[in-house]
mmCIF file of C-alpha atoms and ligand atoms in Angstrom:
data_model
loop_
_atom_site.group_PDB
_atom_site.id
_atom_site.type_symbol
_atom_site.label_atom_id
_atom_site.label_comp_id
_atom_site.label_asym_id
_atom_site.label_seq_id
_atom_site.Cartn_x
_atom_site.Cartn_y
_atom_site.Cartn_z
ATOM 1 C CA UNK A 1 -36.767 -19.714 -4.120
ATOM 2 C CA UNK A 2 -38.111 -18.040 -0.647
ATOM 3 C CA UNK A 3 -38.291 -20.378 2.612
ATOM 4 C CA UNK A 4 -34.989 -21.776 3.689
ATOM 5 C CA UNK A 5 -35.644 -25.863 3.313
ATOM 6 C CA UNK A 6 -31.970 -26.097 5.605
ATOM 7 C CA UNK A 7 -30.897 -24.174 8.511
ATOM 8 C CA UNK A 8 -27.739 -24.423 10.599
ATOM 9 C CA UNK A 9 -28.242 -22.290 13.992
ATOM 10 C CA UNK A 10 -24.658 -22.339 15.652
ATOM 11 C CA UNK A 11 -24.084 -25.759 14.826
ATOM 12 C CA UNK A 12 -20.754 -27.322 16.277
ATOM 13 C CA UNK A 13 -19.762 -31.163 15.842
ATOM 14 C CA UNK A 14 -16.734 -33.404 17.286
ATOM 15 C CA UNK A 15 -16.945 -37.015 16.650
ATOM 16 C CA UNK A 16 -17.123 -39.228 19.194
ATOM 17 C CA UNK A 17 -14.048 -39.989 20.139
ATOM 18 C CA UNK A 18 -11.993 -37.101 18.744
ATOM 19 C CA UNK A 19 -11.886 -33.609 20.761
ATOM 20 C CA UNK A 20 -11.573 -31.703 17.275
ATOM 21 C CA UNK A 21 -14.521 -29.709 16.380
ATOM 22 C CA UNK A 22 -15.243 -31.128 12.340
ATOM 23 C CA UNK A 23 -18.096 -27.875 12.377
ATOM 24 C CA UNK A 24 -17.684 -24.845 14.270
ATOM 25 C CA UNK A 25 -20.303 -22.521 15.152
ATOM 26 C CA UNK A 26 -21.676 -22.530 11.954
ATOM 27 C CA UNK A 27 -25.098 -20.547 11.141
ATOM 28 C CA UNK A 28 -26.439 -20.879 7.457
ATOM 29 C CA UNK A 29 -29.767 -20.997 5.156
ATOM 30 C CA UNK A 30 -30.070 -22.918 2.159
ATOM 31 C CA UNK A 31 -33.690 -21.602 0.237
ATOM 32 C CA UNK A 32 -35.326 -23.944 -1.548
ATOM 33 C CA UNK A 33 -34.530 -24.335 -5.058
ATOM 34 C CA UNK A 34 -30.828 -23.151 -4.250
ATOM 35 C CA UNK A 35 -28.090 -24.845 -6.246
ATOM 36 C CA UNK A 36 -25.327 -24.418 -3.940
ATOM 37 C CA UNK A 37 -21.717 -25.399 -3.934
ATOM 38 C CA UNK A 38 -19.006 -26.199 -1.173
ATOM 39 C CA UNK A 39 -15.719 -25.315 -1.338
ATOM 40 C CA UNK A 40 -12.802 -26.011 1.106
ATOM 41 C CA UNK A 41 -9.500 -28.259 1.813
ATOM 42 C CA UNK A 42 -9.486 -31.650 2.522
ATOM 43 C CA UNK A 43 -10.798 -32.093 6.361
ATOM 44 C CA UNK A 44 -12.112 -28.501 5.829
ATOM 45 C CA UNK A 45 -15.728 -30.282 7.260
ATOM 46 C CA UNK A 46 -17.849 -30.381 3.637
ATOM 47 C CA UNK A 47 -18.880 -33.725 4.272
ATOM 48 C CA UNK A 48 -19.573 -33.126 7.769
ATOM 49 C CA UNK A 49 -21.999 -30.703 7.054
ATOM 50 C CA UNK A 50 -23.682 -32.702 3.635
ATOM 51 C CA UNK A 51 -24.017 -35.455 6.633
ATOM 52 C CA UNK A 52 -25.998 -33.149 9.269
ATOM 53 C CA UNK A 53 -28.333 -32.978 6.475
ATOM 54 C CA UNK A 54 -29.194 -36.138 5.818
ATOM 55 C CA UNK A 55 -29.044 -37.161 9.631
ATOM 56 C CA UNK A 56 -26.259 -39.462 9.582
ATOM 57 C CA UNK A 57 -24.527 -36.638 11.517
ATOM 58 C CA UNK A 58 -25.829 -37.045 14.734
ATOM 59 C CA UNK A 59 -27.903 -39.972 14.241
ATOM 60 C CA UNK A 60 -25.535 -42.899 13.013
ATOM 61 C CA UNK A 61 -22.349 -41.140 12.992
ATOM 62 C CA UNK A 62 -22.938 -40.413 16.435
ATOM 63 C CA UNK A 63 -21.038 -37.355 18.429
ATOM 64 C CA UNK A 64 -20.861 -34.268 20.521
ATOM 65 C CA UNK A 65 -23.742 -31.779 18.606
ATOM 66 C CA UNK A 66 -24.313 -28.472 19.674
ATOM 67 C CA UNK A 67 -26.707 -25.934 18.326
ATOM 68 C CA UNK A 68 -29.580 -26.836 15.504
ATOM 69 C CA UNK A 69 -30.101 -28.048 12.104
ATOM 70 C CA UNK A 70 -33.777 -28.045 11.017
ATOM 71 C CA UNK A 71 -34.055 -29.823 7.528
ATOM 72 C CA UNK A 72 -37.772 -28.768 5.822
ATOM 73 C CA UNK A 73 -38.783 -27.849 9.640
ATOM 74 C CA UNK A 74 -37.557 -31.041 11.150
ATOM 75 C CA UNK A 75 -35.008 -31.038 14.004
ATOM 76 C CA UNK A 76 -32.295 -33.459 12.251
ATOM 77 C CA UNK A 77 -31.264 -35.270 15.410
ATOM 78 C CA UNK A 78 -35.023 -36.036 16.247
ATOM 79 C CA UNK A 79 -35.948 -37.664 12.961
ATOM 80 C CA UNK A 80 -34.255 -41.290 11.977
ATOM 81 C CA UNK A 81 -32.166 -41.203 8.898
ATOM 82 C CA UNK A 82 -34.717 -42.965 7.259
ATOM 83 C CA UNK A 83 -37.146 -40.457 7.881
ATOM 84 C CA UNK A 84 -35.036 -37.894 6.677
ATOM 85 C CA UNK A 85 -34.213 -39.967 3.268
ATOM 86 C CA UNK A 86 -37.704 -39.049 1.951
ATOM 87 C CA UNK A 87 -36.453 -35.350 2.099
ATOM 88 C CA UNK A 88 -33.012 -35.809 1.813
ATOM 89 C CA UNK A 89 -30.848 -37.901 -1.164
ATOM 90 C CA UNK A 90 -27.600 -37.687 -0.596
ATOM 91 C CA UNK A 91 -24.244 -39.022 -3.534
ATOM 92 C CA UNK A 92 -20.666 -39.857 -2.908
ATOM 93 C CA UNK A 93 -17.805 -40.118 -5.303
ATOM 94 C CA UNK A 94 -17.529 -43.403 -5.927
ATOM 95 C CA UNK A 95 -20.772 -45.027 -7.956
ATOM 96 C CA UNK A 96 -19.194 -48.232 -8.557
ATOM 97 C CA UNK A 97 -18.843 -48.497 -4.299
ATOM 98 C CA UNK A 98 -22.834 -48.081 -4.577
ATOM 99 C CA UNK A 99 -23.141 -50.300 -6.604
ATOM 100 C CA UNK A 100 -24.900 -53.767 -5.334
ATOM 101 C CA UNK A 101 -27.685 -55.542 -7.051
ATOM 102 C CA UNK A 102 -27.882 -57.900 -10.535
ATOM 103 C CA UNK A 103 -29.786 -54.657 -12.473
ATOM 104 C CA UNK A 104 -30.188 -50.844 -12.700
ATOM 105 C CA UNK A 105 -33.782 -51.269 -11.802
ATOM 106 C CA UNK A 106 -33.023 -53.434 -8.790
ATOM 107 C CA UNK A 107 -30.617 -50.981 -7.718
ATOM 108 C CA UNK A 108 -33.144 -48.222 -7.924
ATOM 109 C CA UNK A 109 -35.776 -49.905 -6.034
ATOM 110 C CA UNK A 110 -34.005 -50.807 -3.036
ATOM 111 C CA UNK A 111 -34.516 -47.822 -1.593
ATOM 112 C CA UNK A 112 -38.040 -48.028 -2.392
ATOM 113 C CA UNK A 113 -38.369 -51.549 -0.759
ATOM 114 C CA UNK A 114 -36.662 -50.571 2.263
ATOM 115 C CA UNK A 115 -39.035 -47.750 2.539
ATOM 116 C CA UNK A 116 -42.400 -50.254 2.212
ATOM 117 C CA UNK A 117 -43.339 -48.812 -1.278
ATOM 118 C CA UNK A 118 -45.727 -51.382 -2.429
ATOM 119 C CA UNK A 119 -44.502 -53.682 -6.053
ATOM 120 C CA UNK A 120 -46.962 -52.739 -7.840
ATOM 121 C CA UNK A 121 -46.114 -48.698 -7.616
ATOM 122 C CA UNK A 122 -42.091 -49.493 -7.862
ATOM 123 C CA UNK A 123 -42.364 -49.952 -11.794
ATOM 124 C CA UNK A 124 -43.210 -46.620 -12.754
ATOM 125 C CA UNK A 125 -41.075 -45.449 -10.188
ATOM 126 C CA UNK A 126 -37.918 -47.293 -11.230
ATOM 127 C CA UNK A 127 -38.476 -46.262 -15.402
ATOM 128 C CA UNK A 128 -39.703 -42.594 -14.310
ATOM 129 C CA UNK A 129 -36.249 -42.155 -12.312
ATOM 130 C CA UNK A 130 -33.934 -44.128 -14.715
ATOM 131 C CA UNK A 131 -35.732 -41.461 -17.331
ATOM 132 C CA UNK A 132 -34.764 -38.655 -15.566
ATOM 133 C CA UNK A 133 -31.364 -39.159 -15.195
ATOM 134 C CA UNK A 134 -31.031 -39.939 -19.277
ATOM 135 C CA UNK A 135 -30.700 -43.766 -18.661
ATOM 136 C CA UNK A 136 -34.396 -44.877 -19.887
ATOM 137 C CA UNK A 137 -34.632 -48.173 -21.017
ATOM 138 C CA UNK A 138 -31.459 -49.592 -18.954
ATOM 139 C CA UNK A 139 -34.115 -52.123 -16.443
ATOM 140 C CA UNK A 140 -32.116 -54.924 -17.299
ATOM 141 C CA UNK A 141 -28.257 -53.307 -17.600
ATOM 142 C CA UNK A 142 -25.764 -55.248 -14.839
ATOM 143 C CA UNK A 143 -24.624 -51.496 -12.783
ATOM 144 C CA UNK A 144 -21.406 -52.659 -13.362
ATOM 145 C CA UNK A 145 -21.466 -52.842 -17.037
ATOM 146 C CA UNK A 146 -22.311 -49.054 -17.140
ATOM 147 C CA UNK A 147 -19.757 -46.143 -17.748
ATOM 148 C CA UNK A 148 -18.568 -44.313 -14.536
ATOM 149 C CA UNK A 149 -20.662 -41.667 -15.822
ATOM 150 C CA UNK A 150 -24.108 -43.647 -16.083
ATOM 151 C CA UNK A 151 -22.748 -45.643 -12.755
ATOM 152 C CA UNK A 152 -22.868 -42.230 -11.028
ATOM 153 C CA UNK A 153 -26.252 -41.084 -12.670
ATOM 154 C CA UNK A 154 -27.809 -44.593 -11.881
ATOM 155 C CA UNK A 155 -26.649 -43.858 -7.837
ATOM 156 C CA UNK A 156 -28.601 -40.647 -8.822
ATOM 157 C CA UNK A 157 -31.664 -42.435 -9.930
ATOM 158 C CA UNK A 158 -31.674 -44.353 -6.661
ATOM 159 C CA UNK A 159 -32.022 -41.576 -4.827
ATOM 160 C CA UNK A 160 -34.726 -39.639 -6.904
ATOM 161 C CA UNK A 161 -37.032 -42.501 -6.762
ATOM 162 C CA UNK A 162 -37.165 -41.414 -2.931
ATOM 163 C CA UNK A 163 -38.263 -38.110 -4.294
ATOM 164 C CA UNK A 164 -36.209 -35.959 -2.519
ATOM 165 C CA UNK A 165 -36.542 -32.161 -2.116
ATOM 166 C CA UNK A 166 -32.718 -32.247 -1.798
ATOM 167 C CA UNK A 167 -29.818 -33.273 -3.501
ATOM 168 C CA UNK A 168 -26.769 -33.731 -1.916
ATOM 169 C CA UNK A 169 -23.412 -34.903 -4.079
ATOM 170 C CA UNK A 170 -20.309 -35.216 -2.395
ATOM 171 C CA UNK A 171 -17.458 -34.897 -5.051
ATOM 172 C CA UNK A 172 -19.623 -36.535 -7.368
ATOM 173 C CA UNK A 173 -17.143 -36.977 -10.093
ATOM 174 C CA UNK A 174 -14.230 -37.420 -8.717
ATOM 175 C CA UNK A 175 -13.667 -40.579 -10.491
ATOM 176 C CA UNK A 176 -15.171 -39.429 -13.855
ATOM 177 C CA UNK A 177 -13.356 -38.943 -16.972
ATOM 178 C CA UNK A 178 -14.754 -35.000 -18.738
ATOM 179 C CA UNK A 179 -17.859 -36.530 -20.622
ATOM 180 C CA UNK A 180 -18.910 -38.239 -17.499
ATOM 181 C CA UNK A 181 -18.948 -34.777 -15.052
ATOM 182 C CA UNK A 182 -20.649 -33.194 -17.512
ATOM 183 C CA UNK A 183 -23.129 -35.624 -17.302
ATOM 184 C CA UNK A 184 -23.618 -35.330 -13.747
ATOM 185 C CA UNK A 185 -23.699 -32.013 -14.018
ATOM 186 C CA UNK A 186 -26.196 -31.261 -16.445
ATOM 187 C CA UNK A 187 -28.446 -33.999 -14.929
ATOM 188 C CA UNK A 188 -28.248 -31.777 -11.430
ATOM 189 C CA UNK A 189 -28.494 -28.384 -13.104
ATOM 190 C CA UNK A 190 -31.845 -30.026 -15.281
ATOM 191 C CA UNK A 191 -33.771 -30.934 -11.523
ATOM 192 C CA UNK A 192 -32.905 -27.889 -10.326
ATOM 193 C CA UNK A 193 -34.075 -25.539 -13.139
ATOM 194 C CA UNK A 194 -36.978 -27.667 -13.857
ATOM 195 C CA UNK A 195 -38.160 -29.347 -10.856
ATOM 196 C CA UNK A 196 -37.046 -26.974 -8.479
ATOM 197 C CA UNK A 197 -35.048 -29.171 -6.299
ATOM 198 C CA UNK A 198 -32.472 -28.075 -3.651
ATOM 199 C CA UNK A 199 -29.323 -29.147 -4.984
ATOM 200 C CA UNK A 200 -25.975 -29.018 -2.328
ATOM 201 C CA UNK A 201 -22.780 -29.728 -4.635
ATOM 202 C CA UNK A 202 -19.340 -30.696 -2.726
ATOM 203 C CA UNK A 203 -16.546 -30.097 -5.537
ATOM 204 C CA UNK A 204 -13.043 -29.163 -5.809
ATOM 205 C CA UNK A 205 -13.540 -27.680 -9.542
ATOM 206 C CA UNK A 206 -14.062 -24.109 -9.382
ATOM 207 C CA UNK A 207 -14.858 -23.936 -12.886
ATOM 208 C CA UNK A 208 -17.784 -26.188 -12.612
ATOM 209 C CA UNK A 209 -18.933 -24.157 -9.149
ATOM 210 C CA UNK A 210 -19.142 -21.197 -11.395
ATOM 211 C CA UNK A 211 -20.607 -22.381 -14.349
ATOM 212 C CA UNK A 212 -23.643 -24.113 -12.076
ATOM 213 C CA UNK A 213 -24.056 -22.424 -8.437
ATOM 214 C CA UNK A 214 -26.311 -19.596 -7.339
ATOM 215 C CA UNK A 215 -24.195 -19.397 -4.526
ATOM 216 C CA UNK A 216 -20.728 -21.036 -2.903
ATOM 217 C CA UNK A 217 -19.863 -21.714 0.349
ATOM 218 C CA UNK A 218 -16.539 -21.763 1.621
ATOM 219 C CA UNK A 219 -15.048 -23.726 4.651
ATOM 220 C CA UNK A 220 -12.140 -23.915 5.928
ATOM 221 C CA UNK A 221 -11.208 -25.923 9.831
ATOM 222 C CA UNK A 222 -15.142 -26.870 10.184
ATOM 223 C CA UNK A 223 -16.399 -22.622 9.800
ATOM 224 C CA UNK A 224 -18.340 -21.317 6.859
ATOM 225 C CA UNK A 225 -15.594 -18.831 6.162
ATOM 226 C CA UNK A 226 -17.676 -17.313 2.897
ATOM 227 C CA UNK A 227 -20.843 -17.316 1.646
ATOM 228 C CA UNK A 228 -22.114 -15.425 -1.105
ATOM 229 C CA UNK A 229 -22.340 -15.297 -5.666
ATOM 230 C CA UNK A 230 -19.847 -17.045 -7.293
ATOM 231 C CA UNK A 231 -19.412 -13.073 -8.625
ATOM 232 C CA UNK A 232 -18.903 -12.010 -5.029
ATOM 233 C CA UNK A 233 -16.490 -15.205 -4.112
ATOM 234 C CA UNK A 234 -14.249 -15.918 -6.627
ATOM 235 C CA UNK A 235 -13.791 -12.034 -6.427
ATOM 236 C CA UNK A 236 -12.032 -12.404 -3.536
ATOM 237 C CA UNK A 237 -8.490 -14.201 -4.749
ATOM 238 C CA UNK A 238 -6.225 -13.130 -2.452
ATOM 239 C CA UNK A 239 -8.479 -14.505 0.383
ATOM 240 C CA UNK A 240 -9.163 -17.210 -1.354
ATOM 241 C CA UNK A 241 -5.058 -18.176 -1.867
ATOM 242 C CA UNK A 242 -4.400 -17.130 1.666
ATOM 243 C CA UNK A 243 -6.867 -20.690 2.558
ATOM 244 C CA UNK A 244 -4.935 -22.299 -0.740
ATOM 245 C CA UNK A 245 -8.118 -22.267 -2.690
ATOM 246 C CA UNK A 246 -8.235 -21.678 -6.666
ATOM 247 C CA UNK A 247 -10.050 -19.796 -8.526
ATOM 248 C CA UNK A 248 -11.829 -20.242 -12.201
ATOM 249 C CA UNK A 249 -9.156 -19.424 -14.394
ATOM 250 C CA UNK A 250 -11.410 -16.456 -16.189
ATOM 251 C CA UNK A 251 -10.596 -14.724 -13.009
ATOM 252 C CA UNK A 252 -6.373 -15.662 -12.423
ATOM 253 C CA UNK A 253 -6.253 -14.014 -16.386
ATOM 254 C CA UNK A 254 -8.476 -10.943 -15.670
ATOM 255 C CA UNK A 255 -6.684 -10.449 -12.163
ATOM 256 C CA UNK A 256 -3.079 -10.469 -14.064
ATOM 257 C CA UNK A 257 -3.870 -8.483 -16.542
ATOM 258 C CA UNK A 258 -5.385 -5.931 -14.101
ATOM 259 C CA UNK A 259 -1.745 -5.728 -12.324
ATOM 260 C CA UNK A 260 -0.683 -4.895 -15.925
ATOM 261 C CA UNK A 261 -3.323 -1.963 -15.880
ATOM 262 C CA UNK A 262 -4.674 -3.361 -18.873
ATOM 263 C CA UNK A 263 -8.128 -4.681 -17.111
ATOM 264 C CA UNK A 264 -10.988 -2.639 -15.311
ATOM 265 C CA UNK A 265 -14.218 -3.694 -13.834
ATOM 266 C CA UNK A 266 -15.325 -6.752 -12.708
ATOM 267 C CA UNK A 267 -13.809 -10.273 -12.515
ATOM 268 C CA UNK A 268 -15.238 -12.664 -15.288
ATOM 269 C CA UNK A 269 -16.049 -15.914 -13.341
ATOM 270 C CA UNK A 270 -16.729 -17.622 -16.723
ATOM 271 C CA UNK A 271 -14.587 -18.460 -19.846
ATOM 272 C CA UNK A 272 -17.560 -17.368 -21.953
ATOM 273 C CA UNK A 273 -17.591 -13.423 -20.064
ATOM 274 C CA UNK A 274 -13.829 -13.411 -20.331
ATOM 275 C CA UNK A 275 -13.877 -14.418 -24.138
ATOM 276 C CA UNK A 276 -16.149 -11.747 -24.473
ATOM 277 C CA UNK A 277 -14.122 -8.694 -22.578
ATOM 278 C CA UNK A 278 -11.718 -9.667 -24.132
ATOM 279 C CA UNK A 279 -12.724 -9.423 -27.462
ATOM 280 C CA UNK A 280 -14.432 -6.330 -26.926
ATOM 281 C CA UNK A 281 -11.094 -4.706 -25.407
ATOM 282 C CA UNK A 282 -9.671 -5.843 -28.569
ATOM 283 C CA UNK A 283 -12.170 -4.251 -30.923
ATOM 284 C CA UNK A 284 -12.083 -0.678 -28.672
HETATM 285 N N1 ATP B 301 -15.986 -40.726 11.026
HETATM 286 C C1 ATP B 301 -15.139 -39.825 11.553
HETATM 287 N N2 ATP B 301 -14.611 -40.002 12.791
HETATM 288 C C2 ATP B 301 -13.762 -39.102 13.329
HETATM 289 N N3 ATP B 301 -13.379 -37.975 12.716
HETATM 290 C C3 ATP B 301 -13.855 -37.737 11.486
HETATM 291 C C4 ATP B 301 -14.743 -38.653 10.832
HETATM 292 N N4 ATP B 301 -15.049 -38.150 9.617
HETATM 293 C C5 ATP B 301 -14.372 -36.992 9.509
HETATM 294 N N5 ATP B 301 -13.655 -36.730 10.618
HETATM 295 C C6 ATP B 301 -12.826 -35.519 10.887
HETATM 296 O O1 ATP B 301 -13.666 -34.384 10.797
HETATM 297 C C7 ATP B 301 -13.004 -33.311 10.109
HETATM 298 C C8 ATP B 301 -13.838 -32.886 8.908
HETATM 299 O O2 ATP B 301 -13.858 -33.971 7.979
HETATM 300 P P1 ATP B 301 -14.760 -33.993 6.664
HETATM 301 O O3 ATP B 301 -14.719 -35.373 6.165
HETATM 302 O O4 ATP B 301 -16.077 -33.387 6.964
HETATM 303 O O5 ATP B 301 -13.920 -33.009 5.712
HETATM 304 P P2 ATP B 301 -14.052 -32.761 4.138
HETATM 305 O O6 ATP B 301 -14.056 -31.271 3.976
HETATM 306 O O7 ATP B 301 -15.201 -33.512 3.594
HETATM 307 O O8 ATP B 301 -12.674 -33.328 3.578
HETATM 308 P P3 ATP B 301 -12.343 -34.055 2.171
HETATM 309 O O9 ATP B 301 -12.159 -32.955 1.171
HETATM 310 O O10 ATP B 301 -11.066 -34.755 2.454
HETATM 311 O O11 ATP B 301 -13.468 -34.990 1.840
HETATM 312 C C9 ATP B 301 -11.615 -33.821 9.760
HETATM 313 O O12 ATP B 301 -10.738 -33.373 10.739
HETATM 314 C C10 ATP B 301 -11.761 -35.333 9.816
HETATM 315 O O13 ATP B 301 -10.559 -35.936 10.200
HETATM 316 MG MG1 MG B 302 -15.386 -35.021 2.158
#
């Protein structure tokens, strides 16, 4: 966790044809090895900003860019989007949508074809990344006879057989029942802790953003209007409800029962530490 792998220098975006900024003047880091979180309303510019790092923001989704992204020291709107796919994997909510070929292991080597990976390499490839996400063995499965769960880890798989240093899921799991986000979640938390891999999640559960992230990053009309802990954010809830955001529910409990004088200290951003304070504010 030292060199920033992403890097926004006063980055501001309209599409073309709108004269709406979707980013303004934003100016972040993302280390390597970060699992980070984005928070923020609908239109708030999340998947603006997953985009710029990937490239499809400039390069394909094509607009008015100011300022700099550098993604692992490469000027985003230099590099073609295929370039930046070896560094960059990027996830959207709906697996099923990403869905297109006969077999899981046809689905996770199309990336690998388009990128000229020879047919002999693409075997071990295709079983190593169907391993990693938990679906070894599934070669021959139709996609669309998986789970929304195993859809969304297969999409996943795609995407790690381009070995990416960076994950990027855009509301992953919006469309997955409980079982299914936790899943997706482990899976994520797994390559981060034991590969190391960047991992950028877009989410609307604050709970989960907790539980997983070293750090969230709020948004709100295209600005990074926080950036810190998930201790340090979900702190802040009267912020936070002035932009209509939520926080984990550990924290709307402790936060009450400090108006009733009955809490001191620090917020508990998990169940677990709230269980715990609890329980030892019983005991005392
Ligand atoms: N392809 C596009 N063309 C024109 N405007 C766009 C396009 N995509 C997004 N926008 C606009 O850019 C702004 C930011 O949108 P973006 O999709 O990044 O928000 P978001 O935070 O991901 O929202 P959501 O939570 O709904 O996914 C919005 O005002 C949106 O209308
Ligand atoms: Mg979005």
């Amino acid at each position: 966790m030292s060199n920033p792998i992403i890097q926004f220098d006063d980055v501001s975006f309209s599409y073309a044809g709108t004269d709406s900024f979707a980013l303004q003047s934003v100016s972040l880091e993302i280390k390597e090895g970060e699992y980070v979180a984005i928070l923020g309303l609908n239109g708030a510019g999340k998947t603006t900003l997953g985009l710029c790092v990937n490239g499809i923001v400039p390069t394909m989704l094509g607009g008015n860019l100011t300022g700099k992204v550098t993604v692992g020291g490469l000027d985003v709107s230099e590099y073609p989007v295929r370039e930046l796919a070896k560094l960059v994997g990027i996830v959207f909510d709906n697996p099923e949508f990403q869905m297109s070929q006969m077999s899981a292991a046809e689905e996770v080597a199309l990336g690998l074809e388009h990128a000229g990976v020879p047919h002999e390499a693409m075997h071990e490839i295709v079983s190593d990344s169907l391993a990693m996400v938990g679906l070894a063995g599934f070669e021959a499965r139709s996609p669309l006879g998986l789970s929304g769960g195993q859809q969304q880890r297969l999409a996943i798989a795609a995407v790690l057989a381009m070995k990416p240093r960076i994950l990027i899921m855009d509301e992953p799991t919006s469309n997955l029942d409980p079982i299914g986000k936790q899943e997706v979640f482990d899976m994520a938390a797994k390559l981060n802790g034991e590969q190391g891999m960047t991992v950028i999640v877009i989410e609307h559960e604050v709970e989960v953003m907790a539980r997983y992230a070293d750090r969230v990053i709020v948004m709100d009309g295209g600005r990074v209007v926080m950036n810190g802990t998930p201790q340090e954010i979900f702190s802040r809830v009267d912020e936070l409800a002035a932009l209509k955001l939520r926080v984990p529910e550990a924290v709307a409990l402790a936060k009450q029962l400090e108006a009733r004088g009955v809490w001191k200290g620090d917020f508990p951003v998990r169940t677990e530490t709230a269980v715990d304070r609890v329980n030892a504010m019983l005991k005392a």
